[in-house]
Short mmCIF file of C-alpha atoms in Angstrom, two decimals:
data_model
loop_
_atom_site.label_atom_id
_atom_site.label_comp_id
_atom_site.label_asym_id
_atom_site.label_seq_id
_atom_site.Cartn_x
_atom_site.Cartn_y
_atom_site.Cartn_z
CA MET W 1 75.34 -5.45 -46.43
CA ARG W 2 76.18 -2.34 -44.42
CA THR W 3 75.46 -0.25 -47.50
CA VAL W 4 71.99 -1.80 -47.82
CA PHE W 5 71.08 -0.86 -44.23
CA VAL W 6 72.21 2.72 -44.75
CA VAL W 7 70.12 3.09 -47.91
CA ALA W 8 67.07 1.66 -46.16
CA ALA W 9 67.48 4.08 -43.27
CA LEU W 10 67.72 7.03 -45.65
CA LEU W 11 64.57 5.97 -47.52
CA LEU W 12 62.62 5.57 -44.25
CA SER W 13 63.75 9.01 -43.10
CA ALA W 14 62.62 10.59 -46.37
CA CYS W 15 59.18 8.99 -46.15
CA THR W 16 58.75 10.23 -42.61
CA GLN W 17 59.60 13.81 -43.59
CA GLU W 18 57.11 13.76 -46.50
CA ALA W 19 54.30 12.57 -44.23
CA GLY W 20 54.77 15.58 -41.96
CA PRO W 21 54.40 15.75 -38.17
CA ARG W 22 52.15 13.16 -36.45
CA GLN W 23 48.60 14.43 -35.70
CA PRO W 24 47.30 14.07 -32.14
CA ASP W 25 44.51 11.54 -31.49
CA GLN W 26 40.91 12.85 -31.89
CA PRO W 27 38.96 13.05 -28.59
CA GLN W 28 36.37 10.34 -28.07
CA THR W 29 32.66 11.19 -28.41
CA PRO W 30 31.37 11.81 -24.87
CA ASN W 31 28.79 9.32 -23.62
CA ARG W 32 26.65 11.92 -21.88
CA VAL W 33 25.25 15.43 -22.38
CA GLN W 34 25.50 17.79 -19.44
CA VAL W 35 22.74 20.39 -19.05
CA SER W 36 21.02 22.39 -16.34
CA GLY W 37 17.47 21.79 -15.18
CA GLU W 38 14.72 23.08 -12.93
CA LEU W 39 12.46 20.89 -10.83
CA ALA W 40 8.68 20.91 -11.15
CA SER W 41 5.84 18.74 -9.96
CA ALA W 42 4.33 16.33 -12.47
CA ASP W 43 0.97 16.90 -10.78
CA SER W 44 0.56 20.51 -9.69
CA LEU W 45 -2.99 21.68 -8.96
CA GLY W 46 -3.62 25.37 -9.64
CA ILE W 47 -6.17 27.34 -7.58
CA SER W 48 -7.79 30.25 -9.44
CA PRO W 49 -10.50 32.76 -8.45
CA PRO W 50 -13.97 31.20 -8.70
CA PRO W 51 -16.13 32.09 -11.71
CA VAL W 52 -18.55 34.82 -10.64
CA ARG W 53 -21.14 36.51 -12.85
CA ARG W 54 -20.15 40.06 -13.84
CA GLN W 55 -16.84 39.93 -11.96
CA TRP W 56 -13.42 39.73 -13.61
CA GLN W 57 -11.05 41.05 -10.96
CA TYR W 58 -10.67 40.16 -7.31
CA GLN W 59 -8.81 41.47 -4.28
CA VAL W 60 -6.87 39.04 -2.11
CA LYS W 61 -7.67 39.41 1.60
CA TYR W 62 -5.79 36.36 2.89
CA LEU W 63 -3.17 33.94 1.52
CA ALA W 64 -1.79 30.85 3.22
CA PRO W 65 1.98 31.26 3.77
CA GLU W 66 4.17 29.86 1.02
CA GLY W 67 5.88 26.57 1.77
CA VAL W 68 3.32 25.54 4.38
CA LYS W 69 1.92 22.03 4.06
CA VAL W 70 -1.88 22.03 4.18
CA SER W 71 -4.43 19.27 4.51
CA GLN W 72 -7.59 18.92 2.48
CA GLY W 73 -10.20 21.42 3.68
CA GLU W 74 -7.75 23.90 5.23
CA LEU W 75 -8.04 27.59 4.32
CA LEU W 76 -5.91 28.63 1.34
CA VAL W 77 -7.28 31.94 0.06
CA ARG W 78 -9.94 34.44 1.07
CA LEU W 79 -11.05 37.02 -1.50
CA ASP W 80 -12.84 40.31 -0.88
CA THR W 81 -16.64 40.02 -0.90
CA SER W 82 -17.71 43.66 -0.36
CA ASP W 83 -18.97 44.13 -3.93
CA LEU W 84 -20.87 40.85 -3.86
CA ARG W 85 -22.45 41.75 -0.52
CA GLN W 86 -23.66 45.09 -1.92
CA ARG W 87 -25.20 43.30 -4.88
CA LEU W 88 -26.75 40.78 -2.51
CA GLN W 89 -28.39 43.56 -0.48
CA LEU W 90 -29.91 45.03 -3.66
CA ARG W 91 -31.28 41.67 -4.79
CA GLN W 92 -32.64 40.95 -1.32
CA ALA W 93 -34.42 44.32 -1.45
CA ASP W 94 -35.88 43.39 -4.86
CA LEU W 95 -37.04 40.06 -3.44
CA ALA W 96 -38.63 41.72 -0.41
CA ALA W 97 -40.40 44.21 -2.70
CA VAL W 98 -41.90 41.49 -4.89
CA GLU W 99 -42.97 39.52 -1.81
CA GLN W 100 -44.74 42.66 -0.60
CA ASP W 101 -46.32 43.11 -4.04
CA ILE W 102 -47.65 39.55 -3.95
CA GLN W 103 -49.19 40.11 -0.53
CA THR W 104 -50.61 43.54 -1.42
CA SER W 105 -51.94 42.33 -4.75
CA GLY W 106 -53.69 39.42 -3.07
CA MET W 107 -55.32 41.67 -0.50
CA ARG W 108 -56.35 44.18 -3.16
CA ASN W 109 -57.82 41.41 -5.29
CA GLU W 110 -59.80 39.99 -2.38
CA LYS W 111 -61.19 43.43 -1.57
CA LYS W 112 -62.13 44.09 -5.19
CA LEU W 113 -63.83 40.71 -5.52
CA GLU W 114 -65.74 41.29 -2.30
CA GLU W 115 -67.04 44.61 -3.63
CA LEU W 116 -68.04 43.01 -6.93
CA LYS W 117 -69.82 40.17 -5.14
CA LEU W 118 -71.83 42.68 -3.10
CA ASN W 119 -72.66 44.57 -6.28
CA LEU W 120 -73.69 41.30 -7.92
CA ALA W 121 -75.96 40.39 -5.03
CA GLU W 122 -77.59 43.81 -5.22
CA ALA W 123 -77.95 43.56 -9.01
CA ARG W 124 -79.56 40.13 -8.75
CA MET W 125 -81.99 41.44 -6.16
CA ASN W 126 -82.90 44.38 -8.41
CA ARG W 127 -83.28 42.01 -11.34
CA GLU W 128 -85.67 39.86 -9.33
CA LYS W 129 -87.76 42.91 -8.42
CA ALA W 130 -87.85 44.05 -12.04
CA ARG W 131 -88.90 40.59 -13.18
CA ARG W 132 -91.74 40.50 -10.67
CA LYS W 133 -93.04 43.89 -11.72
CA PHE W 134 -92.85 42.93 -15.37
CA ALA W 135 -94.62 39.64 -14.67
CA ILE W 136 -97.73 41.40 -13.33
CA GLN W 137 -100.52 40.87 -15.90
CA ASP W 138 -103.12 43.29 -14.62
CA ASP W 139 -105.34 45.73 -16.50
CA SER W 140 -104.64 48.20 -13.73
CA VAL W 141 -101.09 48.60 -15.05
CA ALA W 142 -100.91 51.02 -17.90
CA ARG W 143 -99.17 50.13 -21.13
CA LEU W 144 -96.46 52.73 -20.62
CA GLU W 145 -95.86 51.43 -17.12
CA ARG W 146 -95.49 47.88 -18.44
CA GLU W 147 -92.99 49.07 -21.05
CA LYS W 148 -91.02 50.75 -18.28
CA TYR W 149 -91.03 47.49 -16.26
CA ALA W 150 -89.74 45.64 -19.32
CA ARG W 151 -86.89 48.12 -19.77
CA ASP W 152 -86.05 47.94 -16.07
CA ALA W 153 -85.96 44.13 -16.22
CA ALA W 154 -83.66 44.19 -19.26
CA ILE W 155 -81.37 46.74 -17.60
CA ALA W 156 -81.25 44.68 -14.41
CA GLU W 157 -80.40 41.55 -16.41
CA ALA W 158 -77.63 43.38 -18.26
CA ARG W 159 -76.33 44.74 -14.96
CA VAL W 160 -76.05 41.22 -13.54
CA SER W 161 -74.25 39.96 -16.65
CA LEU W 162 -71.84 42.92 -16.56
CA ILE W 163 -70.90 42.37 -12.92
CA GLU W 164 -70.45 38.62 -13.50
CA GLN W 165 -68.06 39.45 -16.36
CA GLN W 166 -66.21 41.93 -14.13
CA ILE W 167 -65.76 39.25 -11.49
CA GLU W 168 -64.43 36.79 -14.07
CA LEU W 169 -62.04 39.39 -15.51
CA GLU W 170 -60.86 40.34 -12.04
CA ARG W 171 -60.10 36.71 -11.23
CA GLU W 172 -58.24 36.20 -14.51
CA GLY W 173 -56.29 39.44 -14.07
CA ALA W 174 -55.41 38.52 -10.49
CA ALA W 175 -54.18 35.10 -11.62
CA GLN W 176 -52.04 36.67 -14.36
CA ARG W 177 -50.58 39.24 -11.96
CA LEU W 178 -49.81 36.48 -9.48
CA VAL W 179 -48.03 34.41 -12.16
CA MET W 180 -45.96 37.45 -13.15
CA LEU W 181 -45.08 38.32 -9.57
CA GLN W 182 -44.23 34.71 -8.76
CA GLY W 183 -41.90 34.70 -11.78
CA ASP W 184 -40.20 37.83 -10.44
CA ARG W 185 -39.93 36.20 -7.03
CA ARG W 186 -38.30 33.07 -8.47
CA ARG W 187 -35.84 35.22 -10.43
CA TRP W 188 -34.81 37.25 -7.38
CA GLN W 189 -34.68 34.13 -5.22
CA SER W 190 -32.33 32.56 -7.76
CA ARG W 191 -30.11 35.66 -7.86
CA VAL W 192 -30.00 35.88 -4.06
CA ALA W 193 -29.09 32.19 -3.81
CA GLN W 194 -26.42 32.58 -6.51
CA LEU W 195 -24.86 35.61 -4.81
CA GLN W 196 -24.85 33.81 -1.46
CA ALA W 197 -23.11 30.86 -3.14
CA ASP W 198 -20.62 33.22 -4.83
CA ILE W 199 -19.79 34.81 -1.48
CA GLY W 200 -19.17 31.35 -0.08
CA LYS W 201 -16.86 30.51 -2.99
CA MET W 202 -14.66 33.49 -2.13
CA THR W 203 -13.32 31.44 0.77
CA ILE W 204 -11.15 28.82 -0.93
CA THR W 205 -10.01 25.71 0.90
CA ALA W 206 -7.47 23.09 -0.15
CA PRO W 207 -9.06 20.43 -2.38
CA ARG W 208 -6.29 18.01 -1.39
CA ASP W 209 -3.18 17.74 0.74
CA GLY W 210 -0.13 19.58 -0.55
CA MET W 211 2.45 22.30 -0.10
CA VAL W 212 1.48 25.90 -0.82
CA VAL W 213 3.27 27.60 -3.71
CA ILE W 214 2.15 31.21 -4.19
CA GLY W 215 1.32 32.23 -7.76
CA THR W 216 2.64 35.23 -9.64
CA THR W 217 1.04 38.25 -11.30
CA PHE W 218 1.32 38.98 -15.03
CA ASP W 219 4.56 40.92 -14.39
CA GLY W 220 6.17 38.03 -12.52
CA ASN W 221 5.76 39.29 -8.95
CA LYS W 222 4.50 37.01 -6.21
CA ILE W 223 0.85 37.52 -5.32
CA LYS W 224 0.39 38.95 -1.85
CA GLU W 225 -2.46 40.01 0.41
CA GLY W 226 -4.15 43.16 -0.90
CA ALA W 227 -3.16 42.45 -4.51
CA THR W 228 -5.66 42.62 -7.36
CA VAL W 229 -5.89 39.43 -9.39
CA PHE W 230 -7.94 38.42 -12.40
CA ALA W 231 -10.07 35.49 -13.43
CA GLY W 232 -7.83 32.64 -14.55
CA ASP W 233 -4.79 33.68 -12.49
CA ASP W 234 -3.19 30.95 -10.40
CA LEU W 235 -3.44 32.24 -6.83
CA VAL W 236 -1.63 29.25 -5.38
CA ARG W 237 -0.54 25.83 -6.56
CA LEU W 238 -0.54 22.56 -4.66
CA PRO W 239 2.22 20.39 -6.15
CA ASP W 240 2.45 16.66 -5.48
CA LEU W 241 6.04 16.37 -4.23
CA SER W 242 6.06 12.61 -4.66
CA ARG W 243 5.81 13.00 -8.46
CA MET W 244 8.58 15.27 -9.70
CA VAL W 245 10.07 16.09 -13.10
CA VAL W 246 13.03 18.17 -14.19
CA ASN W 247 12.66 20.65 -17.03
CA LEU W 248 15.77 20.71 -19.21
CA VAL W 249 17.20 23.32 -21.58
CA ILE W 250 19.42 21.56 -24.12
CA PRO W 251 21.68 23.29 -26.69
CA GLU W 252 20.76 22.89 -30.34
CA VAL W 253 24.09 21.18 -31.13
CA GLU W 254 23.09 18.23 -28.92
CA ALA W 255 19.74 17.68 -30.66
CA ARG W 256 20.84 14.61 -32.66
CA LYS W 257 22.16 12.89 -29.54
CA VAL W 258 19.07 13.25 -27.34
CA ASN W 259 16.12 10.88 -27.68
CA LEU W 260 13.07 9.87 -25.71
CA GLY W 261 13.65 7.08 -23.22
CA GLN W 262 17.27 7.95 -22.48
CA ARG W 263 18.34 7.73 -18.86
CA VAL W 264 19.30 10.83 -16.89
CA VAL W 265 21.28 11.39 -13.72
CA LEU W 266 20.80 14.57 -11.71
CA ARG W 267 22.21 16.25 -8.64
CA LEU W 268 20.43 19.07 -6.87
CA ASP W 269 22.44 22.26 -6.54
CA ALA W 270 21.15 22.42 -2.97
CA ALA W 271 22.21 18.81 -2.22
CA PRO W 272 24.92 17.80 -4.72
CA GLU W 273 26.06 14.85 -2.62
CA LYS W 274 22.99 12.79 -3.56
CA GLU W 275 22.33 11.35 -7.01
CA PHE W 276 18.86 10.87 -8.50
CA HIS W 277 17.77 9.04 -11.61
CA GLY W 278 15.12 9.42 -14.26
CA VAL W 279 14.19 9.05 -17.91
CA LEU W 280 13.49 11.50 -20.75
CA THR W 281 9.73 11.57 -21.32
CA GLU W 282 9.21 14.73 -23.41
CA ILE W 283 11.25 16.50 -26.08
CA SER W 284 9.97 19.71 -27.64
CA PRO W 285 10.00 19.78 -31.46
CA VAL W 286 10.40 23.56 -31.35
CA PHE W 287 13.74 25.35 -31.04
CA ARG W 288 14.06 28.79 -29.47
CA ARG W 289 16.59 31.35 -28.32
CA LYS W 290 17.57 30.81 -24.71
CA ASN W 291 16.86 34.45 -23.83
CA GLN W 292 17.43 37.96 -25.13
CA SER W 293 20.85 38.32 -23.54
CA VAL W 294 22.05 34.83 -24.54
CA PRO W 295 21.19 34.25 -28.23
CA VAL W 296 22.00 30.54 -28.08
CA VAL W 297 19.48 28.28 -29.79
CA VAL W 298 18.10 25.61 -27.46
CA PHE W 299 15.17 23.23 -27.13
CA ASP W 300 13.23 22.06 -24.08
CA ALA W 301 12.87 18.57 -22.68
CA VAL W 302 11.36 16.96 -19.61
CA ALA W 303 12.70 14.05 -17.60
CA THR W 304 10.60 12.15 -15.07
CA ILE W 305 12.43 11.56 -11.79
CA GLU W 306 11.99 7.96 -10.70
CA ASP W 307 13.35 8.24 -7.15
CA ALA W 308 11.95 11.65 -6.14
CA ASP W 309 12.56 12.65 -2.52
CA ALA W 310 9.70 14.76 -1.15
CA ARG W 311 11.87 15.78 1.81
CA LEU W 312 14.56 17.38 -0.37
CA MET W 313 12.85 18.36 -3.59
CA ARG W 314 10.80 21.48 -4.15
CA PRO W 315 9.46 23.00 -7.37
CA GLY W 316 11.83 25.63 -8.74
CA MET W 317 15.03 24.03 -7.39
CA THR W 318 17.90 23.82 -9.89
CA ALA W 319 19.95 20.77 -10.73
CA LYS W 320 22.88 19.57 -12.82
CA VAL W 321 21.64 16.89 -15.19
CA GLU W 322 23.49 14.37 -17.35
CA VAL W 323 21.67 12.69 -20.23
CA LEU W 324 23.23 9.27 -20.77
CA LEU W 325 23.75 8.48 -24.46
#
């Protein structure tokens, strides 16, 4: 019996040696993905320069301080209006000139018509005299004299017709000139009104309550007073701090683990003692390199924060985020 136990022990030892050393246990798949994130408002209203005819760049004269909470109607931005005011002066001069033309044209027309009416009265009187002379049927009037009276009567009649036509043409011409001048007046009135409205739009007030976040120029610098900005630039933004999201940058290797609707937990770098919660609401289908210096492939995602704290949270703050799998 002792021999049997020895043989069994030797066989067991040989099997163990053939199997080799015992491999360590594989680590368990983690139940969360840890990434970094940056806070943003889910409802951020951008304020851009107003659309103005023939103007593409603007100079900032005043900006509300960044971080200040403003109420609806409070001053946010004031843009330079010197160019618009120069254009307004020119258009006002054009309007004044056409108003003067209308007045002068009316006076000139009245004077011309008065002269023509006097000429018409005189022509009608001469026509009446010529008719009376021609109507005399007397043997004392020689044939040549009667022929002269006939010619005078015809000339007088033609003179009356001519002056009547001149009066009619003068009235028609005056009406046409007035229509043209009134059209010019309406055009300049419209331009003056538009420029006055454009000048008013250069003073921009807050369309709603919010906190001021100053915009940036094309090279990434904060806009400041005296800066030149362009149409379409965001001068300031008014984020709604009660509706916040966190923008996530997730490594490519985690792509298969992350799905819409997954819960997230985040802690602000500025207040790590407090935990906030949310849910993944957007996942970009496009992958990209993180940046030029870090050639790691990543994709973007957005999580909506369900318990946002307007007292602590500000757009641009960073956070540590865990996506629960």
